[in-house]
mmCIF file of C-alpha atoms and ligand atoms in Angstrom:
data_model
loop_
_atom_site.group_PDB
_atom_site.id
_atom_site.type_symbol
_atom_site.label_atom_id
_atom_site.label_comp_id
_atom_site.label_asym_id
_atom_site.label_seq_id
_atom_site.Cartn_x
_atom_site.Cartn_y
_atom_site.Cartn_z
ATOM 1 C CA MET A 702 -12.353 59.212 204.591
ATOM 2 C CA THR A 703 -15.776 60.510 205.584
ATOM 3 C CA PRO A 704 -17.271 63.007 203.156
ATOM 4 C CA ASP A 705 -17.295 65.854 205.630
ATOM 5 C CA ALA A 706 -13.970 65.047 207.252
ATOM 6 C CA GLU A 707 -12.282 68.315 208.007
ATOM 7 C CA TRP A 708 -9.446 68.924 205.685
ATOM 8 C CA ASP A 709 -6.447 71.044 206.120
ATOM 9 C CA GLU A 710 -6.703 74.205 203.992
ATOM 10 C CA GLY A 711 -3.356 73.431 202.416
ATOM 11 C CA SER A 712 -3.798 69.681 202.098
ATOM 12 C CA PRO A 713 -2.880 68.011 198.813
ATOM 13 C CA GLU A 714 -6.507 66.867 198.388
ATOM 14 C CA ARG A 715 -7.855 70.386 198.545
ATOM 15 C CA LEU A 716 -5.181 71.748 196.235
ATOM 16 C CA TYR A 717 -5.909 68.923 193.799
ATOM 17 C CA VAL A 718 -9.566 69.888 193.680
ATOM 18 C CA LEU A 719 -8.810 73.585 193.143
ATOM 19 C CA THR A 720 -6.704 72.929 190.091
ATOM 20 C CA GLY A 721 -8.627 70.001 188.630
ATOM 21 C CA GLY A 722 -5.577 67.848 189.201
ATOM 22 C CA ARG A 723 -3.238 69.807 186.963
ATOM 23 C CA SER A 724 0.207 70.544 188.229
ATOM 24 C CA GLY A 725 1.556 74.043 188.692
ATOM 25 C CA SER A 726 4.529 73.331 186.505
ATOM 26 C CA GLU A 727 2.689 73.865 183.236
ATOM 27 C CA GLU A 728 4.398 76.448 181.109
ATOM 28 C CA THR A 729 2.601 79.717 181.714
ATOM 29 C CA GLY A 730 5.574 82.024 181.506
ATOM 30 C CA LEU A 731 4.490 83.689 184.734
ATOM 31 C CA ASP A 732 7.177 84.912 187.102
ATOM 32 C CA LEU A 733 6.634 85.406 190.848
ATOM 33 C CA VAL A 734 6.550 89.140 190.206
ATOM 34 C CA THR A 735 4.605 89.286 186.933
ATOM 35 C CA LEU A 736 1.904 91.910 187.449
ATOM 36 C CA ILE A 737 -1.659 90.716 186.863
ATOM 37 C CA MET A 738 -4.646 92.948 186.288
ATOM 38 C CA ALA A 739 -8.308 91.988 185.946
ATOM 39 C CA ARG A 740 -10.012 92.775 182.640
ATOM 40 C CA THR A 741 -13.470 91.713 183.711
ATOM 41 C CA ALA A 742 -15.530 91.902 186.888
ATOM 42 C CA PRO A 743 -16.041 88.748 188.947
ATOM 43 C CA ARG A 744 -19.186 86.917 187.827
ATOM 44 C CA ILE A 745 -21.617 84.779 189.746
ATOM 45 C CA GLY A 746 -21.053 81.117 189.056
ATOM 46 C CA MET A 747 -17.306 81.402 188.649
ATOM 47 C CA GLN A 748 -15.040 79.142 190.642
ATOM 48 C CA PRO A 749 -14.643 81.055 193.953
ATOM 49 C CA GLU A 750 -10.840 81.178 193.640
ATOM 50 C CA HIS A 751 -11.118 82.692 190.164
ATOM 51 C CA GLU A 752 -13.544 85.222 191.537
ATOM 52 C CA SER A 753 -11.168 86.098 194.388
ATOM 53 C CA ILE A 754 -8.328 86.659 191.954
ATOM 54 C CA LEU A 755 -10.426 89.029 189.872
ATOM 55 C CA ARG A 756 -11.410 90.872 193.020
ATOM 56 C CA VAL A 757 -7.853 91.425 194.304
ATOM 57 C CA CYS A 758 -6.550 92.308 190.831
ATOM 58 C CA GLN A 759 -8.679 95.411 190.311
ATOM 59 C CA SER A 760 -5.327 97.202 190.471
ATOM 60 C CA PRO A 761 -2.100 95.503 189.286
ATOM 61 C CA LEU A 762 -0.891 92.810 191.682
ATOM 62 C CA SER A 763 2.021 90.393 191.371
ATOM 63 C CA VAL A 764 1.539 86.622 191.262
ATOM 64 C CA VAL A 765 3.236 86.263 194.655
ATOM 65 C CA GLU A 766 1.006 88.926 196.247
ATOM 66 C CA ILE A 767 -2.082 87.150 194.925
ATOM 67 C CA SER A 768 -0.721 84.012 196.566
ATOM 68 C CA ALA A 769 -0.207 85.814 199.888
ATOM 69 C CA HIS A 770 -3.615 87.502 199.925
ATOM 70 C CA LEU A 771 -5.509 84.363 198.908
ATOM 71 C CA GLU A 772 -3.386 82.153 201.170
ATOM 72 C CA LEU A 773 -2.738 79.712 198.341
ATOM 73 C CA PRO A 774 0.660 78.429 197.156
ATOM 74 C CA VAL A 775 2.150 80.165 194.120
ATOM 75 C CA SER A 776 2.027 76.918 192.135
ATOM 76 C CA ILE A 777 -1.759 76.773 192.574
ATOM 77 C CA VAL A 778 -2.238 80.462 191.802
ATOM 78 C CA THR A 779 -0.260 79.958 188.592
ATOM 79 C CA VAL A 780 -2.651 77.249 187.424
ATOM 80 C CA LEU A 781 -5.698 79.355 188.318
ATOM 81 C CA LEU A 782 -4.198 82.305 186.439
ATOM 82 C CA ALA A 783 -3.623 80.168 183.363
ATOM 83 C CA ASP A 784 -7.395 79.557 183.241
ATOM 84 C CA LEU A 785 -8.176 83.246 183.606
ATOM 85 C CA LEU A 786 -5.569 84.213 181.007
ATOM 86 C CA ALA A 787 -6.970 81.689 178.524
ATOM 87 C CA GLU A 788 -10.383 83.324 178.832
ATOM 88 C CA ASP A 789 -9.034 86.876 178.768
ATOM 89 C CA HIS A 790 -10.383 87.602 182.227
ATOM 90 C CA VAL A 791 -6.989 88.937 183.302
ATOM 91 C CA GLU A 792 -3.952 90.368 181.596
ATOM 92 C CA ALA A 793 -0.370 89.538 182.508
ATOM 93 C CA ARG A 794 1.775 92.608 182.059
ATOM 94 C CA THR A 795 5.143 92.360 180.374
ATOM 95 C CA PRO A 796 7.698 90.833 182.708
ATOM 96 C CA VAL A 797 11.162 92.255 182.954
ATOM 97 C CA PRO A 798 13.729 90.431 180.779
ATOM 98 C CA SER A 799 15.851 87.993 182.748
ATOM 99 C CA LEU A 800 19.055 89.889 182.092
ATOM 100 C CA PRO A 801 18.556 93.380 183.466
ATOM 101 C CA ASP A 802 19.639 96.030 181.050
ATOM 102 C CA ILE A 803 21.393 99.159 182.124
ATOM 103 C CA ASP A 804 18.228 101.256 181.932
ATOM 104 C CA ILE A 805 16.434 99.087 184.445
ATOM 105 C CA ILE A 806 19.429 99.163 186.777
ATOM 106 C CA LYS A 807 19.488 102.953 186.547
ATOM 107 C CA ALA A 808 15.749 103.159 187.183
ATOM 108 C CA VAL A 809 16.071 100.999 190.307
ATOM 109 C CA ILE A 810 18.984 103.088 191.624
ATOM 110 C CA HIS A 811 17.074 106.271 190.977
ATOM 111 C CA GLY A 812 13.918 104.909 192.602
ATOM 112 C CA LEU A 813 15.788 103.768 195.712
ATOM 113 C CA GLN A 814 17.582 107.097 196.075
ATOM 114 C CA ASN A 815 14.236 108.879 196.039
ATOM 115 C CA LEU A 816 12.694 106.733 198.736
ATOM 116 C CA MET B 482 -0.127 89.441 212.909
ATOM 117 C CA ASP B 483 -3.027 87.365 211.587
ATOM 118 C CA SER B 484 -4.390 88.422 208.217
ATOM 119 C CA ARG B 485 -7.360 86.072 208.528
ATOM 120 C CA THR B 486 -9.016 88.412 210.999
ATOM 121 C CA SER B 487 -9.340 91.187 208.409
ATOM 122 C CA GLU B 488 -12.800 91.329 206.864
ATOM 123 C CA THR B 489 -11.766 91.780 203.239
ATOM 124 C CA VAL B 490 -9.222 89.820 201.256
ATOM 125 C CA GLY B 491 -6.696 91.718 199.193
ATOM 126 C CA PRO B 492 -4.430 94.731 199.491
ATOM 127 C CA ARG B 493 -5.476 97.697 201.608
ATOM 128 C CA SER B 494 -6.610 100.513 199.332
ATOM 129 C CA GLU B 495 -3.560 102.629 200.211
ATOM 130 C CA ASP B 496 -1.369 99.709 199.111
ATOM 131 C CA ALA B 497 -2.910 99.430 195.636
ATOM 132 C CA LEU B 498 -0.456 99.935 192.769
ATOM 133 C CA PRO B 499 -1.369 102.558 190.161
ATOM 134 C CA SER B 500 -2.736 101.055 186.953
ATOM 135 C CA SER B 501 0.342 102.486 185.198
ATOM 136 C CA ALA B 502 2.503 99.836 186.925
ATOM 137 C CA THR B 503 3.634 97.475 184.186
ATOM 138 C CA SER B 504 6.737 95.621 185.243
ATOM 139 C CA ALA B 505 8.509 94.382 188.320
ATOM 140 C CA VAL B 506 11.956 93.234 189.396
ATOM 141 C CA LYS B 507 13.094 91.286 192.447
ATOM 142 C CA ILE B 508 15.970 91.090 194.890
ATOM 143 C CA VAL B 509 16.477 88.122 197.214
ATOM 144 C CA ILE B 510 17.817 88.421 200.781
ATOM 145 C CA VAL B 511 19.594 85.280 201.969
ATOM 146 C CA GLY B 512 21.504 84.374 205.132
ATOM 147 C CA GLY B 513 21.452 82.029 208.126
ATOM 148 C CA PHE B 514 18.796 81.647 210.810
ATOM 149 C CA GLY B 515 17.889 84.838 212.647
ATOM 150 C CA VAL B 516 20.385 87.025 210.811
ATOM 151 C CA GLY B 517 17.821 89.786 210.172
ATOM 152 C CA LYS B 518 16.348 88.958 206.731
ATOM 153 C CA THR B 519 12.743 89.597 207.743
ATOM 154 C CA THR B 520 13.806 92.751 209.594
ATOM 155 C CA LEU B 521 15.496 94.137 206.469
ATOM 156 C CA VAL B 522 12.453 93.386 204.294
ATOM 157 C CA ARG B 523 10.234 95.160 206.816
ATOM 158 C CA SER B 524 12.583 98.162 206.976
ATOM 159 C CA VAL B 525 12.487 98.862 203.240
ATOM 160 C CA SER B 526 8.970 97.766 202.314
ATOM 161 C CA GLU B 527 6.295 100.328 201.540
ATOM 162 C CA ILE B 528 3.528 97.839 202.221
ATOM 163 C CA ARG B 529 3.029 95.702 205.279
ATOM 164 C CA PRO B 530 5.252 92.695 204.490
ATOM 165 C CA LEU B 531 3.404 89.637 203.212
ATOM 166 C CA THR B 532 4.063 85.940 203.500
ATOM 167 C CA THR B 533 3.581 83.292 200.866
ATOM 168 C CA GLU B 534 3.833 79.568 201.390
ATOM 169 C CA GLU B 535 4.789 76.806 199.037
ATOM 170 C CA THR B 536 4.600 73.068 199.438
ATOM 171 C CA MET B 537 7.833 71.378 198.490
ATOM 172 C CA THR B 538 8.118 67.741 197.696
ATOM 173 C CA GLN B 539 11.391 66.264 198.763
ATOM 174 C CA ALA B 540 12.501 62.870 197.664
ATOM 175 C CA SER B 541 14.137 61.107 200.565
ATOM 176 C CA VAL B 542 15.807 57.746 200.686
ATOM 177 C CA SER B 543 16.126 56.285 204.129
ATOM 178 C CA VAL B 544 19.399 54.602 204.964
ATOM 179 C CA ASP B 545 17.899 51.478 206.455
ATOM 180 C CA ASP B 546 15.546 51.013 203.568
ATOM 181 C CA LEU B 547 17.233 48.072 201.833
ATOM 182 C CA ALA B 548 15.150 48.429 198.694
ATOM 183 C CA GLY B 549 16.271 52.046 198.421
ATOM 184 C CA VAL B 550 12.730 53.123 197.714
ATOM 185 C CA GLU B 551 12.295 56.840 197.329
ATOM 186 C CA ARG B 552 9.716 58.369 199.560
ATOM 187 C CA LYS B 553 8.297 61.795 198.984
ATOM 188 C CA ARG B 554 8.031 64.137 201.900
ATOM 189 C CA MET B 555 5.940 67.285 201.802
ATOM 190 C CA THR B 556 7.261 70.351 203.552
ATOM 191 C CA THR B 557 5.683 73.774 203.742
ATOM 192 C CA VAL B 558 8.089 76.640 203.373
ATOM 193 C CA ALA B 559 7.182 80.269 204.028
ATOM 194 C CA MET B 560 8.750 83.310 202.425
ATOM 195 C CA ASP B 561 8.376 86.958 203.469
ATOM 196 C CA PHE B 562 8.418 89.733 200.964
ATOM 197 C CA GLY B 563 7.941 93.461 200.703
ATOM 198 C CA ARG B 564 7.388 95.936 197.892
ATOM 199 C CA ILE B 565 8.751 99.307 196.775
ATOM 200 C CA SER B 566 7.295 101.406 193.942
ATOM 201 C CA LEU B 567 10.305 102.783 192.068
ATOM 202 C CA ASN B 568 8.367 104.954 189.652
ATOM 203 C CA ASP B 569 4.941 104.959 187.969
ATOM 204 C CA GLU B 570 5.758 101.859 185.945
ATOM 205 C CA LEU B 571 8.417 99.869 187.790
ATOM 206 C CA VAL B 572 7.985 97.959 191.040
ATOM 207 C CA LEU B 573 10.660 96.259 193.174
ATOM 208 C CA TYR B 574 9.951 93.174 195.283
ATOM 209 C CA VAL B 575 12.320 92.178 198.085
ATOM 210 C CA PHE B 576 12.175 88.548 199.231
ATOM 211 C CA GLY B 577 13.392 87.324 202.615
ATOM 212 C CA THR B 578 14.182 83.630 202.350
ATOM 213 C CA PRO B 579 13.359 81.212 205.162
ATOM 214 C CA GLY B 580 16.138 80.078 207.493
ATOM 215 C CA GLN B 581 16.345 76.555 206.084
ATOM 216 C CA GLN B 582 18.857 77.095 203.328
ATOM 217 C CA ARG B 583 18.249 73.855 201.462
ATOM 218 C CA PHE B 584 14.864 75.144 200.320
ATOM 219 C CA TRP B 585 15.977 78.381 198.740
ATOM 220 C CA PHE B 586 17.128 76.907 195.525
ATOM 221 C CA LEU B 587 14.126 74.600 195.263
ATOM 222 C CA TRP B 588 11.740 77.536 195.295
ATOM 223 C CA ASN B 589 10.644 77.746 191.711
ATOM 224 C CA GLY B 590 11.554 80.971 190.007
ATOM 225 C CA LEU B 591 12.914 82.753 193.081
ATOM 226 C CA PHE B 592 16.367 83.320 191.649
ATOM 227 C CA GLU B 593 15.494 83.157 187.953
ATOM 228 C CA GLY B 594 15.244 86.673 186.670
ATOM 229 C CA ALA B 595 16.230 88.155 190.046
ATOM 230 C CA LEU B 596 18.433 91.230 189.759
ATOM 231 C CA GLY B 597 20.692 89.795 192.428
ATOM 232 C CA ALA B 598 20.986 88.771 196.059
ATOM 233 C CA VAL B 599 22.047 90.242 199.385
ATOM 234 C CA VAL B 600 23.863 87.848 201.712
ATOM 235 C CA LEU B 601 23.233 88.948 205.303
ATOM 236 C CA VAL B 602 25.955 87.847 207.675
ATOM 237 C CA ASP B 603 26.184 87.668 211.466
ATOM 238 C CA THR B 604 29.838 87.699 212.549
ATOM 239 C CA ARG B 605 28.997 85.343 215.424
ATOM 240 C CA ARG B 606 28.083 82.643 212.886
ATOM 241 C CA LEU B 607 30.085 83.218 209.751
ATOM 242 C CA GLU B 608 29.940 79.552 208.796
ATOM 243 C CA ALA B 609 26.166 79.873 208.256
ATOM 244 C CA SER B 610 26.945 81.754 205.019
ATOM 245 C CA PHE B 611 29.451 79.385 203.429
ATOM 246 C CA ASP B 612 26.907 77.192 201.696
ATOM 247 C CA VAL B 613 24.845 80.008 200.216
ATOM 248 C CA LEU B 614 27.894 81.893 198.980
ATOM 249 C CA GLY B 615 28.976 78.804 197.081
ATOM 250 C CA ARG B 616 25.538 78.313 195.586
ATOM 251 C CA LEU B 617 25.220 81.917 194.459
ATOM 252 C CA GLU B 618 28.574 81.703 192.735
ATOM 253 C CA GLU B 619 27.532 78.447 191.067
ATOM 254 C CA SER B 620 24.288 79.909 189.785
ATOM 255 C CA GLN B 621 26.082 83.111 188.741
ATOM 256 C CA THR B 622 23.689 85.286 190.714
ATOM 257 C CA PRO B 623 25.362 88.631 191.445
ATOM 258 C CA PHE B 624 25.440 89.473 195.149
ATOM 259 C CA VAL B 625 26.766 91.769 197.854
ATOM 260 C CA VAL B 626 27.584 90.796 201.431
ATOM 261 C CA ALA B 627 26.121 92.888 204.256
ATOM 262 C CA VAL B 628 27.221 92.359 207.841
ATOM 263 C CA ASN B 629 24.253 92.959 210.138
ATOM 264 C CA ALA B 630 25.923 94.473 213.183
ATOM 265 C CA PHE B 631 24.338 92.882 216.237
ATOM 266 C CA ASP B 632 25.205 94.325 219.634
ATOM 267 C CA GLY B 633 28.110 92.459 221.137
ATOM 268 C CA ALA B 634 29.022 90.636 217.933
ATOM 269 C CA PRO B 635 32.745 90.597 217.185
ATOM 270 C CA SER B 636 33.836 93.086 214.550
ATOM 271 C CA TYR B 637 36.527 92.218 212.072
ATOM 272 C CA ALA B 638 38.553 94.181 209.580
ATOM 273 C CA ASP B 639 37.246 93.926 206.017
ATOM 274 C CA GLU B 640 40.253 91.885 204.939
ATOM 275 C CA GLU B 641 39.698 89.354 207.692
ATOM 276 C CA LEU B 642 36.051 88.971 206.730
ATOM 277 C CA ARG B 643 36.885 88.625 203.050
ATOM 278 C CA GLU B 644 39.373 85.951 203.834
ATOM 279 C CA ALA B 645 37.072 84.083 206.231
ATOM 280 C CA LEU B 646 34.240 84.148 203.682
ATOM 281 C CA ASP B 647 36.557 83.568 200.727
ATOM 282 C CA LEU B 648 35.085 86.603 198.931
ATOM 283 C CA ALA B 649 36.341 87.778 195.578
ATOM 284 C CA ASP B 650 37.762 91.305 195.595
ATOM 285 C CA ASP B 651 35.006 92.666 193.387
ATOM 286 C CA VAL B 652 32.162 91.534 195.680
ATOM 287 C CA PRO B 653 31.017 94.543 197.730
ATOM 288 C CA LEU B 654 31.152 94.078 201.507
ATOM 289 C CA LEU B 655 29.415 96.528 203.833
ATOM 290 C CA MET B 656 28.133 96.932 207.385
ATOM 291 C CA CYS B 657 24.447 97.527 208.056
ATOM 292 C CA ASP B 658 21.714 97.701 210.645
ATOM 293 C CA ALA B 659 18.726 95.825 209.260
ATOM 294 C CA ARG B 660 16.428 97.692 211.670
ATOM 295 C CA SER B 661 17.223 100.996 209.985
ATOM 296 C CA ARG B 662 15.431 101.972 206.792
ATOM 297 C CA GLU B 663 18.314 104.150 205.588
ATOM 298 C CA SER B 664 20.891 101.474 206.240
ATOM 299 C CA SER B 665 18.781 98.762 204.569
ATOM 300 C CA LYS B 666 18.191 101.036 201.599
ATOM 301 C CA ASP B 667 21.973 101.513 201.326
ATOM 302 C CA VAL B 668 22.396 97.739 201.187
ATOM 303 C CA LEU B 669 20.029 97.517 198.212
ATOM 304 C CA LEU B 670 21.751 100.473 196.584
ATOM 305 C CA SER B 671 25.141 98.851 196.948
ATOM 306 C CA LEU B 672 23.814 95.751 195.163
ATOM 307 C CA MET B 673 22.413 97.934 192.371
ATOM 308 C CA ARG B 674 25.687 99.863 191.969
ATOM 309 C CA HIS B 675 27.514 96.540 191.818
ATOM 310 C CA LEU B 676 25.135 95.412 189.038
ATOM 311 C CA TYR B 677 25.716 98.678 187.267
ATOM 312 C CA SER B 678 29.470 98.210 187.241
ATOM 313 C CA LEU B 679 29.112 94.562 186.158
ATOM 314 C CA ALA B 680 26.883 95.666 183.283
ATOM 315 C CA MET B 681 29.340 98.388 182.277
ATOM 316 C CA THR B 682 32.245 95.923 182.377
ATOM 317 C CA SER B 683 30.460 93.349 180.239
ATOM 318 C CA GLU B 684 29.397 96.042 177.795
ATOM 319 C CA ALA B 685 33.004 97.175 177.473
ATOM 320 C CA THR B 686 34.214 93.650 176.702
ATOM 321 C CA THR B 687 31.593 92.806 174.064
HETATM 322 N N1 GTP C 1897 20.685 94.208 217.618
HETATM 323 C C1 GTP C 1897 20.171 93.949 216.422
HETATM 324 N N2 GTP C 1897 19.150 93.082 216.347
HETATM 325 C C2 GTP C 1897 18.623 92.789 215.132
HETATM 326 C C3 GTP C 1897 19.147 93.366 213.950
HETATM 327 N N3 GTP C 1897 18.468 92.874 212.894
HETATM 328 C C4 GTP C 1897 17.552 92.024 213.390
HETATM 329 N N4 GTP C 1897 17.627 91.965 214.736
HETATM 330 C C5 GTP C 1897 16.815 91.105 215.628
HETATM 331 O O1 GTP C 1897 17.177 89.753 215.410
HETATM 332 C C6 GTP C 1897 16.057 88.882 215.458
HETATM 333 C C7 GTP C 1897 15.962 88.045 214.194
HETATM 334 O O2 GTP C 1897 15.688 88.882 213.087
HETATM 335 P P1 GTP C 1897 14.834 88.376 211.822
HETATM 336 O O3 GTP C 1897 14.711 89.535 210.913
HETATM 337 O O4 GTP C 1897 13.591 87.693 212.241
HETATM 338 O O5 GTP C 1897 15.821 87.307 211.212
HETATM 339 P P2 GTP C 1897 15.585 86.317 209.980
HETATM 340 O O6 GTP C 1897 16.854 86.253 209.239
HETATM 341 O O7 GTP C 1897 14.372 86.703 209.207
HETATM 342 O O8 GTP C 1897 15.308 84.947 210.743
HETATM 343 P P3 GTP C 1897 14.778 83.545 210.130
HETATM 344 O O9 GTP C 1897 13.705 83.884 209.136
HETATM 345 O O10 GTP C 1897 14.261 82.805 211.329
HETATM 346 O O11 GTP C 1897 15.958 82.886 209.531
HETATM 347 C C8 GTP C 1897 14.860 89.787 215.699
HETATM 348 O O12 GTP C 1897 14.545 89.753 217.060
HETATM 349 C C9 GTP C 1897 15.342 91.161 215.266
HETATM 350 O O13 GTP C 1897 14.679 92.198 215.967
HETATM 351 C C10 GTP C 1897 20.238 94.306 214.085
HETATM 352 O O14 GTP C 1897 20.732 94.856 213.118
HETATM 353 N N5 GTP C 1897 20.718 94.556 215.326
HETATM 354 MG MG1 MG C 1898 12.680 85.561 208.627
#
């Protein structure tokens, strides 16, 4: 492959480079809808994808929305978020427990009725 | 249509969640090709619906491969979703699965932790729902069945539909128009009321 061969944005090679070869299956405890919020401002010299995450997470944003806005697969975003979490650049807000309790169900019903 | 043409990446300022938002729940819309999943997501979402893509690796063994060597095939699968702010803290995400059913259950974390699912049904192609109904039952994901009433589609009595779809008596079945916000909201509400009664029943028995 020539060095400047055009690569597909979503190609395995590009994704490999973005994540340093780690797989997205590492245990991060992040759900598709875990809300992420930046704790620090993007800094010069950061990996561009890390910087983009900090920029879109100035207000809370779910993992899957970050994926949609950055046009990167969720599995890649999860790895990038693990880096940012490790350095306290972002916070992951408490996810909802997997078994919904009655209070959450009531809150959803109430919220939908008020739409 | 194309988000790449917008000059800045990220949510529009009017779509930003308040910083008080702390937790989120999800509901998954499933159903056959062209049954109205994306339309329903669009009808209820408060933000312009978004799309995320994931690359799936599928192991495939070709029949005429005598050695039976597994080959990996990469497939890109897209998923639409929308968002509703329920109150200052709680956010609801609604996912519209892609038409190719075999990918739904491969999508990591889509069903885990989901409140439940809505099975959208087109009466012209009832058989498109058989597989997913079986899988939801297997994975013990609570669900309701909503018949998206297309013009000219045959209408059946509830009992006939229940029998054709082999639905348990306690699974809610309702008619809807995925193009209508009110009707789509009612579909989500019927799922939530179903969850409420399931939670009350299990509380009473423990
Ligand atoms: N008449 C009528 N048309 C509908 C209704 N809901 C959706 N449609 C139309 O049906 C077509 C398919 O709807 P989609 O929402 O794209 O269906 P989908 O389930 O997301 O399709 P796939 O993602 O391809 O599986 C669109 O042209 C919609 O405008 C409905 O309730 N009544
Ligand atoms: Mg669709």
